[in-house]
Amino acid sequence: KGKNDFKEWILNITMGTLSYPINGIFAFITLGALFWAKEFQIYTFPFTLSALVLCFILDDLTFYLHHRICHRWRWGWGLHRTHHSSERMGIDVGARQPFTKHFTGTRMLKLPLVIIGFDPVMVLFCVFINGYYQYLCHTQTIHKLPRWYEYLFNTPSHHRVHHGANPQYIDKNYGNLFIIWDRIFGTFEPEDEPVKFGLVRNVNTFNPTKITFMGWIDIFNNIKGSKNLNEALYY
């Protein structure tokens, strides 16, 4: 087990390291859309602390929506299952990211933030900060934080639930910084029984290419074997 843990640590760090430049190459898709949306702004928020805080809160809501869609929509899950395919939990699992994030379409959920008046640079800053908070939640070292914090914010305990394959934990706790969205929209689940990390059907491989693409390969194989167009679209 220790040997496999070390193998996976190397795998996760490698995938995280590669995801930055590769996603960076295709970032023009999202960046172009954000700066294009500025042409349609209905208001312009100034660069103030209060505007930044409001942008940060609303960006966190868009992350919740993006995260929930990626769990419930099969094309999005083809991307996101890469991150969930680890059967353990540690800070390095936060780096286990796909390098295809600009191809699901969910990044376009940021466009309304620009249209209602936030500058794309401010939105990108909030995206950056929100994204890095997640890394801190990938740990088993921290059990519980103060009750008030556990109520309002995402914590290692809440995020362990999110990575669980236990029936009651599946598709729960989508929040990034604020867990309050899950409480509002009915997707919150507290950590109760020990978490079984990983997928319902685990990948059983350390091959980063297979881990990244096997979800989409399954989709295309289903489409290939479908009986008609309706069934293909369903897949």
PDB file of C-alpha atoms in Angstrom:
ATOM      1  CA  LYS A   1       0.000   0.000   0.000  1.00  0.00           C
ATOM      2  CA  GLY A   2       2.834   2.389   0.864  1.00  0.00           C
ATOM      3  CA  LYS A   3       4.434   1.739  -2.522  1.00  0.00           C
ATOM      4  CA  ASN A   4       1.153   2.481  -4.296  1.00  0.00           C
ATOM      5  CA  ASP A   5       0.684   5.634  -2.229  1.00  0.00           C
ATOM      6  CA  PHE A   6       4.084   6.859  -3.406  1.00  0.00           C
ATOM      7  CA  LYS A   7       3.225   5.954  -7.020  1.00  0.00           C
ATOM      8  CA  GLU A   8       0.005   7.877  -6.761  1.00  0.00           C
ATOM      9  CA  TRP A   9       1.740  10.858  -5.160  1.00  0.00           C
ATOM     10  CA  ILE A  10       4.066  11.012  -8.168  1.00  0.00           C
ATOM     11  CA  LEU A  11       1.085  10.591 -10.505  1.00  0.00           C
ATOM     12  CA  ASN A  12      -0.921  13.379  -8.849  1.00  0.00           C
ATOM     13  CA  ILE A  13       1.956  15.856  -8.769  1.00  0.00           C
ATOM     14  CA  THR A  14       2.789  15.050 -12.405  1.00  0.00           C
ATOM     15  CA  MET A  15      -0.820  15.537 -13.523  1.00  0.00           C
ATOM     16  CA  GLY A  16      -1.043  18.791 -11.593  1.00  0.00           C
ATOM     17  CA  THR A  17       2.230  20.066 -13.041  1.00  0.00           C
ATOM     18  CA  LEU A  18       1.203  19.206 -16.598  1.00  0.00           C
ATOM     19  CA  SER A  19      -2.315  20.610 -16.229  1.00  0.00           C
ATOM     20  CA  TYR A  20      -1.062  24.201 -15.779  1.00  0.00           C
ATOM     21  CA  PRO A  21       0.767  24.684 -19.102  1.00  0.00           C
ATOM     22  CA  ILE A  22      -1.696  22.569 -21.115  1.00  0.00           C
ATOM     23  CA  ASN A  23      -4.757  24.325 -19.687  1.00  0.00           C
ATOM     24  CA  GLY A  24      -2.856  27.582 -20.143  1.00  0.00           C
ATOM     25  CA  ILE A  25      -2.531  26.933 -23.883  1.00  0.00           C
ATOM     26  CA  PHE A  26      -6.304  26.621 -24.211  1.00  0.00           C
ATOM     27  CA  ALA A  27      -7.139  29.384 -21.728  1.00  0.00           C
ATOM     28  CA  PHE A  28      -7.830  31.693 -24.678  1.00  0.00           C
ATOM     29  CA  ILE A  29     -11.239  29.981 -24.965  1.00  0.00           C
ATOM     30  CA  THR A  30     -12.369  31.193 -21.550  1.00  0.00           C
ATOM     31  CA  LEU A  31     -10.367  34.430 -21.527  1.00  0.00           C
ATOM     32  CA  GLY A  32     -11.658  35.406 -24.947  1.00  0.00           C
ATOM     33  CA  ALA A  33     -15.246  34.804 -23.848  1.00  0.00           C
ATOM     34  CA  LEU A  34     -14.810  36.862 -20.663  1.00  0.00           C
ATOM     35  CA  PHE A  35     -13.326  39.878 -22.432  1.00  0.00           C
ATOM     36  CA  TRP A  36     -15.906  39.555 -25.220  1.00  0.00           C
ATOM     37  CA  ALA A  37     -18.686  39.651 -22.608  1.00  0.00           C
ATOM     38  CA  LYS A  38     -17.367  43.021 -21.404  1.00  0.00           C
ATOM     39  CA  GLU A  39     -18.840  44.553 -24.561  1.00  0.00           C
ATOM     40  CA  PHE A  40     -22.310  43.735 -23.185  1.00  0.00           C
ATOM     41  CA  GLN A  41     -21.937  45.010 -19.609  1.00  0.00           C
ATOM     42  CA  ILE A  42     -25.096  46.525 -18.167  1.00  0.00           C
ATOM     43  CA  TYR A  43     -23.191  48.152 -15.297  1.00  0.00           C
ATOM     44  CA  THR A  44     -19.562  48.779 -14.315  1.00  0.00           C
ATOM     45  CA  PHE A  45     -18.449  48.024 -10.769  1.00  0.00           C
ATOM     46  CA  PRO A  46     -15.448  50.064  -9.598  1.00  0.00           C
ATOM     47  CA  PHE A  47     -12.270  48.376  -8.380  1.00  0.00           C
ATOM     48  CA  THR A  48     -13.168  48.640  -4.689  1.00  0.00           C
ATOM     49  CA  LEU A  49     -12.927  46.220  -1.786  1.00  0.00           C
ATOM     50  CA  SER A  50     -16.714  45.911  -1.498  1.00  0.00           C
ATOM     51  CA  ALA A  51     -17.013  45.124  -5.221  1.00  0.00           C
ATOM     52  CA  LEU A  52     -14.245  42.538  -4.895  1.00  0.00           C
ATOM     53  CA  VAL A  53     -15.997  40.848  -1.955  1.00  0.00           C
ATOM     54  CA  LEU A  54     -19.297  40.742  -3.866  1.00  0.00           C
ATOM     55  CA  CYS A  55     -17.548  39.356  -6.949  1.00  0.00           C
ATOM     56  CA  PHE A  56     -15.830  36.748  -4.781  1.00  0.00           C
ATOM     57  CA  ILE A  57     -19.143  35.556  -3.286  1.00  0.00           C
ATOM     58  CA  LEU A  58     -20.878  35.377  -6.663  1.00  0.00           C
ATOM     59  CA  ASP A  59     -17.891  33.625  -8.239  1.00  0.00           C
ATOM     60  CA  ASP A  60     -18.103  31.032  -5.475  1.00  0.00           C
ATOM     61  CA  LEU A  61     -21.752  30.479  -6.410  1.00  0.00           C
ATOM     62  CA  THR A  62     -20.764  29.916 -10.048  1.00  0.00           C
ATOM     63  CA  PHE A  63     -18.215  27.358  -8.827  1.00  0.00           C
ATOM     64  CA  TYR A  64     -20.984  25.527  -6.973  1.00  0.00           C
ATOM     65  CA  LEU A  65     -23.063  25.448 -10.160  1.00  0.00           C
ATOM     66  CA  HIS A  66     -20.096  24.348 -12.295  1.00  0.00           C
ATOM     67  CA  HIS A  67     -19.198  21.643  -9.776  1.00  0.00           C
ATOM     68  CA  ARG A  68     -22.755  20.327  -9.546  1.00  0.00           C
ATOM     69  CA  ILE A  69     -23.150  20.272 -13.322  1.00  0.00           C
ATOM     70  CA  CYS A  70     -19.876  18.358 -13.691  1.00  0.00           C
ATOM     71  CA  HIS A  71     -21.220  15.674 -11.357  1.00  0.00           C
ATOM     72  CA  ARG A  72     -24.696  15.435 -12.863  1.00  0.00           C
ATOM     73  CA  TRP A  73     -23.964  15.894 -16.585  1.00  0.00           C
ATOM     74  CA  ARG A  74     -22.035  13.017 -18.111  1.00  0.00           C
ATOM     75  CA  TRP A  75     -19.843  15.114 -20.414  1.00  0.00           C
ATOM     76  CA  GLY A  76     -18.749  17.225 -17.453  1.00  0.00           C
ATOM     77  CA  TRP A  77     -18.210  14.107 -15.351  1.00  0.00           C
ATOM     78  CA  GLY A  78     -15.914  12.793 -18.080  1.00  0.00           C
ATOM     79  CA  LEU A  79     -13.649  15.693 -17.132  1.00  0.00           C
ATOM     80  CA  HIS A  80     -14.147  15.782 -13.373  1.00  0.00           C
ATOM     81  CA  ARG A  81     -13.948  12.050 -12.608  1.00  0.00           C
ATOM     82  CA  THR A  82     -10.176  12.375 -13.100  1.00  0.00           C
ATOM     83  CA  HIS A  83     -10.007  14.299  -9.836  1.00  0.00           C
ATOM     84  CA  HIS A  84     -12.294  11.858  -8.023  1.00  0.00           C
ATOM     85  CA  SER A  85     -10.528   8.709  -9.190  1.00  0.00           C
ATOM     86  CA  SER A  86      -8.063   8.622  -6.269  1.00  0.00           C
ATOM     87  CA  GLU A  87      -8.844   6.041  -3.581  1.00  0.00           C
ATOM     88  CA  ARG A  88      -7.119   8.078  -0.889  1.00  0.00           C
ATOM     89  CA  MET A  89      -7.178  11.638   0.392  1.00  0.00           C
ATOM     90  CA  GLY A  90      -4.214  13.966   0.755  1.00  0.00           C
ATOM     91  CA  ILE A  91      -3.054  17.420  -0.329  1.00  0.00           C
ATOM     92  CA  ASP A  92      -1.540  15.881  -3.483  1.00  0.00           C
ATOM     93  CA  VAL A  93      -5.023  14.726  -4.560  1.00  0.00           C
ATOM     94  CA  GLY A  94      -5.865  18.407  -4.980  1.00  0.00           C
ATOM     95  CA  ALA A  95      -3.299  18.450  -7.792  1.00  0.00           C
ATOM     96  CA  ARG A  96      -4.917  15.489  -9.564  1.00  0.00           C
ATOM     97  CA  GLN A  97      -6.545  17.680 -12.182  1.00  0.00           C
ATOM     98  CA  PRO A  98      -7.396  17.118 -15.861  1.00  0.00           C
ATOM     99  CA  PHE A  99      -5.847  19.282 -18.561  1.00  0.00           C
ATOM    100  CA  THR A 100      -9.090  19.613 -20.525  1.00  0.00           C
ATOM    101  CA  LYS A 101     -11.073  21.986 -18.292  1.00  0.00           C
ATOM    102  CA  HIS A 102     -11.755  24.539 -21.031  1.00  0.00           C
ATOM    103  CA  PHE A 103     -13.707  22.020 -23.132  1.00  0.00           C
ATOM    104  CA  THR A 104     -16.759  21.276 -20.962  1.00  0.00           C
ATOM    105  CA  GLY A 105     -18.469  24.641 -21.432  1.00  0.00           C
ATOM    106  CA  THR A 106     -19.052  25.197 -17.710  1.00  0.00           C
ATOM    107  CA  ARG A 107     -16.405  27.930 -17.610  1.00  0.00           C
ATOM    108  CA  MET A 108     -18.959  30.056 -19.459  1.00  0.00           C
ATOM    109  CA  LEU A 109     -20.839  30.336 -16.153  1.00  0.00           C
ATOM    110  CA  LYS A 110     -18.411  33.185 -15.427  1.00  0.00           C
ATOM    111  CA  LEU A 111     -19.839  35.302 -18.256  1.00  0.00           C
ATOM    112  CA  PRO A 112     -22.821  36.659 -16.254  1.00  0.00           C
ATOM    113  CA  LEU A 113     -20.372  38.069 -13.695  1.00  0.00           C
ATOM    114  CA  VAL A 114     -18.817  40.205 -16.419  1.00  0.00           C
ATOM    115  CA  ILE A 115     -22.147  41.119 -17.987  1.00  0.00           C
ATOM    116  CA  ILE A 116     -23.584  42.405 -14.685  1.00  0.00           C
ATOM    117  CA  GLY A 117     -20.575  44.681 -14.265  1.00  0.00           C
ATOM    118  CA  PHE A 118     -17.417  43.032 -12.904  1.00  0.00           C
ATOM    119  CA  ASP A 119     -14.188  43.522 -14.813  1.00  0.00           C
ATOM    120  CA  PRO A 120     -12.781  40.274 -16.284  1.00  0.00           C
ATOM    121  CA  VAL A 121      -9.519  40.864 -14.384  1.00  0.00           C
ATOM    122  CA  MET A 122     -11.426  40.971 -11.085  1.00  0.00           C
ATOM    123  CA  VAL A 123     -13.333  37.804 -12.007  1.00  0.00           C
ATOM    124  CA  LEU A 124     -10.100  35.998 -12.882  1.00  0.00           C
ATOM    125  CA  PHE A 125      -8.543  37.069  -9.577  1.00  0.00           C
ATOM    126  CA  CYS A 126     -11.514  35.601  -7.676  1.00  0.00           C
ATOM    127  CA  VAL A 127     -11.340  32.407  -9.743  1.00  0.00           C
ATOM    128  CA  PHE A 128      -7.654  32.069  -8.863  1.00  0.00           C
ATOM    129  CA  ILE A 129      -8.179  32.561  -5.110  1.00  0.00           C
ATOM    130  CA  ASN A 130     -11.268  30.344  -4.977  1.00  0.00           C
ATOM    131  CA  GLY A 131      -9.466  27.571  -6.840  1.00  0.00           C
ATOM    132  CA  TYR A 132      -6.561  27.432  -4.434  1.00  0.00           C
ATOM    133  CA  TYR A 133      -8.756  27.245  -1.337  1.00  0.00           C
ATOM    134  CA  GLN A 134      -9.770  23.752  -2.481  1.00  0.00           C
ATOM    135  CA  TYR A 135      -6.241  22.424  -2.032  1.00  0.00           C
ATOM    136  CA  LEU A 136      -6.421  23.065   1.702  1.00  0.00           C
ATOM    137  CA  CYS A 137      -9.506  20.855   1.990  1.00  0.00           C
ATOM    138  CA  HIS A 138      -7.800  17.725   0.636  1.00  0.00           C
ATOM    139  CA  THR A 139      -6.550  16.274   3.897  1.00  0.00           C
ATOM    140  CA  GLN A 140      -7.400  13.741   6.586  1.00  0.00           C
ATOM    141  CA  THR A 141      -5.144  15.447   9.133  1.00  0.00           C
ATOM    142  CA  ILE A 142      -7.788  18.000  10.165  1.00  0.00           C
ATOM    143  CA  HIS A 143     -10.855  16.394  11.721  1.00  0.00           C
ATOM    144  CA  LYS A 144     -13.269  19.223  12.509  1.00  0.00           C
ATOM    145  CA  LEU A 145     -12.975  23.004  12.689  1.00  0.00           C
ATOM    146  CA  PRO A 146     -15.074  25.294  14.961  1.00  0.00           C
ATOM    147  CA  ARG A 147     -18.835  24.789  14.505  1.00  0.00           C
ATOM    148  CA  TRP A 148     -19.451  28.280  13.119  1.00  0.00           C
ATOM    149  CA  TYR A 149     -16.778  27.720  10.473  1.00  0.00           C
ATOM    150  CA  GLU A 150     -18.108  24.257   9.609  1.00  0.00           C
ATOM    151  CA  TYR A 151     -21.573  25.791   9.158  1.00  0.00           C
ATOM    152  CA  LEU A 152     -20.542  28.550   6.749  1.00  0.00           C
ATOM    153  CA  PHE A 153     -17.431  27.314   4.962  1.00  0.00           C
ATOM    154  CA  ASN A 154     -16.155  24.258   3.147  1.00  0.00           C
ATOM    155  CA  THR A 155     -13.758  22.280   5.329  1.00  0.00           C
ATOM    156  CA  PRO A 156     -11.656  19.100   5.062  1.00  0.00           C
ATOM    157  CA  SER A 157     -14.517  17.205   6.728  1.00  0.00           C
ATOM    158  CA  HIS A 158     -17.086  18.449   4.197  1.00  0.00           C
ATOM    159  CA  HIS A 159     -14.765  17.807   1.278  1.00  0.00           C
ATOM    160  CA  ARG A 160     -13.945  14.269   2.418  1.00  0.00           C
ATOM    161  CA  VAL A 161     -17.671  13.599   2.127  1.00  0.00           C
ATOM    162  CA  HIS A 162     -17.600  15.021  -1.400  1.00  0.00           C
ATOM    163  CA  HIS A 163     -14.899  12.499  -2.372  1.00  0.00           C
ATOM    164  CA  GLY A 164     -16.771   9.575  -0.841  1.00  0.00           C
ATOM    165  CA  ALA A 165     -18.163   6.600  -2.747  1.00  0.00           C
ATOM    166  CA  ASN A 166     -20.459   5.728   0.184  1.00  0.00           C
ATOM    167  CA  PRO A 167     -24.077   5.831  -1.097  1.00  0.00           C
ATOM    168  CA  GLN A 168     -25.111   8.719   1.183  1.00  0.00           C
ATOM    169  CA  TYR A 169     -22.026  10.758   0.216  1.00  0.00           C
ATOM    170  CA  ILE A 170     -22.346  10.594  -3.580  1.00  0.00           C
ATOM    171  CA  ASP A 171     -23.028  13.979  -5.226  1.00  0.00           C
ATOM    172  CA  LYS A 172     -22.887  15.970  -1.996  1.00  0.00           C
ATOM    173  CA  ASN A 173     -21.009  19.068  -0.746  1.00  0.00           C
ATOM    174  CA  TYR A 174     -20.188  20.839  -4.014  1.00  0.00           C
ATOM    175  CA  GLY A 175     -19.195  24.110  -2.351  1.00  0.00           C
ATOM    176  CA  ASN A 176     -15.761  25.621  -2.877  1.00  0.00           C
ATOM    177  CA  LEU A 177     -15.296  28.219  -0.137  1.00  0.00           C
ATOM    178  CA  PHE A 178     -18.872  28.506   1.145  1.00  0.00           C
ATOM    179  CA  ILE A 179     -20.676  25.303   2.134  1.00  0.00           C
ATOM    180  CA  ILE A 180     -23.756  27.471   2.644  1.00  0.00           C
ATOM    181  CA  TRP A 181     -24.738  26.911  -1.014  1.00  0.00           C
ATOM    182  CA  ASP A 182     -25.129  23.194  -0.307  1.00  0.00           C
ATOM    183  CA  ARG A 183     -27.280  23.938   2.715  1.00  0.00           C
ATOM    184  CA  ILE A 184     -29.471  26.265   0.624  1.00  0.00           C
ATOM    185  CA  PHE A 185     -29.838  23.931  -2.378  1.00  0.00           C
ATOM    186  CA  GLY A 186     -30.195  20.662  -0.455  1.00  0.00           C
ATOM    187  CA  THR A 187     -26.901  18.984  -1.347  1.00  0.00           C
ATOM    188  CA  PHE A 188     -25.245  19.108   2.078  1.00  0.00           C
ATOM    189  CA  GLU A 189     -24.222  15.944   3.915  1.00  0.00           C
ATOM    190  CA  PRO A 190     -22.203  15.877   7.179  1.00  0.00           C
ATOM    191  CA  GLU A 191     -19.317  13.475   7.667  1.00  0.00           C
ATOM    192  CA  ASP A 192     -20.702  10.601   9.698  1.00  0.00           C
ATOM    193  CA  GLU A 193     -19.427   7.130   8.841  1.00  0.00           C
ATOM    194  CA  PRO A 194     -15.823   6.642   7.598  1.00  0.00           C
ATOM    195  CA  VAL A 195     -15.389   7.792   4.008  1.00  0.00           C
ATOM    196  CA  LYS A 196     -14.608   5.286   1.270  1.00  0.00           C
ATOM    197  CA  PHE A 197     -12.641   7.408  -1.194  1.00  0.00           C
ATOM    198  CA  GLY A 198     -12.752   6.932  -4.947  1.00  0.00           C
ATOM    199  CA  LEU A 199     -15.370   6.064  -7.550  1.00  0.00           C
ATOM    200  CA  VAL A 200     -18.182   3.545  -7.461  1.00  0.00           C
ATOM    201  CA  ARG A 201     -16.205   1.827 -10.235  1.00  0.00           C
ATOM    202  CA  ASN A 202     -12.534   2.582  -9.617  1.00  0.00           C
ATOM    203  CA  VAL A 203      -9.996   3.048 -12.417  1.00  0.00           C
ATOM    204  CA  ASN A 204      -7.281   0.657 -11.127  1.00  0.00           C
ATOM    205  CA  THR A 205      -4.494   2.291 -13.136  1.00  0.00           C
ATOM    206  CA  PHE A 206      -1.655   4.776 -12.709  1.00  0.00           C
ATOM    207  CA  ASN A 207      -1.691   5.734 -16.391  1.00  0.00           C
ATOM    208  CA  PRO A 208      -2.480   9.493 -16.541  1.00  0.00           C
ATOM    209  CA  THR A 209      -3.774   9.322 -20.129  1.00  0.00           C
ATOM    210  CA  LYS A 210      -6.258   6.560 -19.285  1.00  0.00           C
ATOM    211  CA  ILE A 211      -7.340   8.344 -16.113  1.00  0.00           C
ATOM    212  CA  THR A 212      -7.936  11.574 -18.050  1.00  0.00           C
ATOM    213  CA  PHE A 213      -9.826  10.167 -21.019  1.00  0.00           C
ATOM    214  CA  MET A 214     -11.525   6.922 -19.934  1.00  0.00           C
ATOM    215  CA  GLY A 215     -14.754   8.709 -18.961  1.00  0.00           C
ATOM    216  CA  TRP A 216     -15.098  10.235 -22.416  1.00  0.00           C
ATOM    217  CA  ILE A 217     -14.051   6.970 -24.067  1.00  0.00           C
ATOM    218  CA  ASP A 218     -16.954   5.277 -22.257  1.00  0.00           C
ATOM    219  CA  ILE A 219     -19.327   7.923 -23.638  1.00  0.00           C
ATOM    220  CA  PHE A 220     -18.110   7.470 -27.219  1.00  0.00           C
ATOM    221  CA  ASN A 221     -18.285   3.674 -26.922  1.00  0.00           C
ATOM    222  CA  ASN A 222     -21.896   3.981 -25.757  1.00  0.00           C
ATOM    223  CA  ILE A 223     -22.674   6.307 -28.675  1.00  0.00           C
ATOM    224  CA  LYS A 224     -20.997   3.892 -31.082  1.00  0.00           C
ATOM    225  CA  GLY A 225     -23.209   1.050 -29.849  1.00  0.00           C
ATOM    226  CA  SER A 226     -26.435   3.054 -29.734  1.00  0.00           C
ATOM    227  CA  LYS A 227     -29.423   1.921 -31.803  1.00  0.00           C
ATOM    228  CA  ASN A 228     -30.612   5.331 -32.972  1.00  0.00           C
ATOM    229  CA  LEU A 229     -29.918   9.063 -32.803  1.00  0.00           C
ATOM    230  CA  ASN A 230     -32.088   9.602 -29.728  1.00  0.00           C
ATOM    231  CA  GLU A 231     -30.184   6.961 -27.789  1.00  0.00           C
ATOM    232  CA  ALA A 232     -26.870   8.436 -28.960  1.00  0.00           C
ATOM    233  CA  LEU A 233     -27.906  11.909 -27.766  1.00  0.00           C
ATOM    234  CA  TYR A 234     -29.027  10.411 -24.468  1.00  0.00           C
ATOM    235  CA  TYR A 235     -25.545   8.971 -23.938  1.00  0.00           C
TER     236      TYR A 235
END
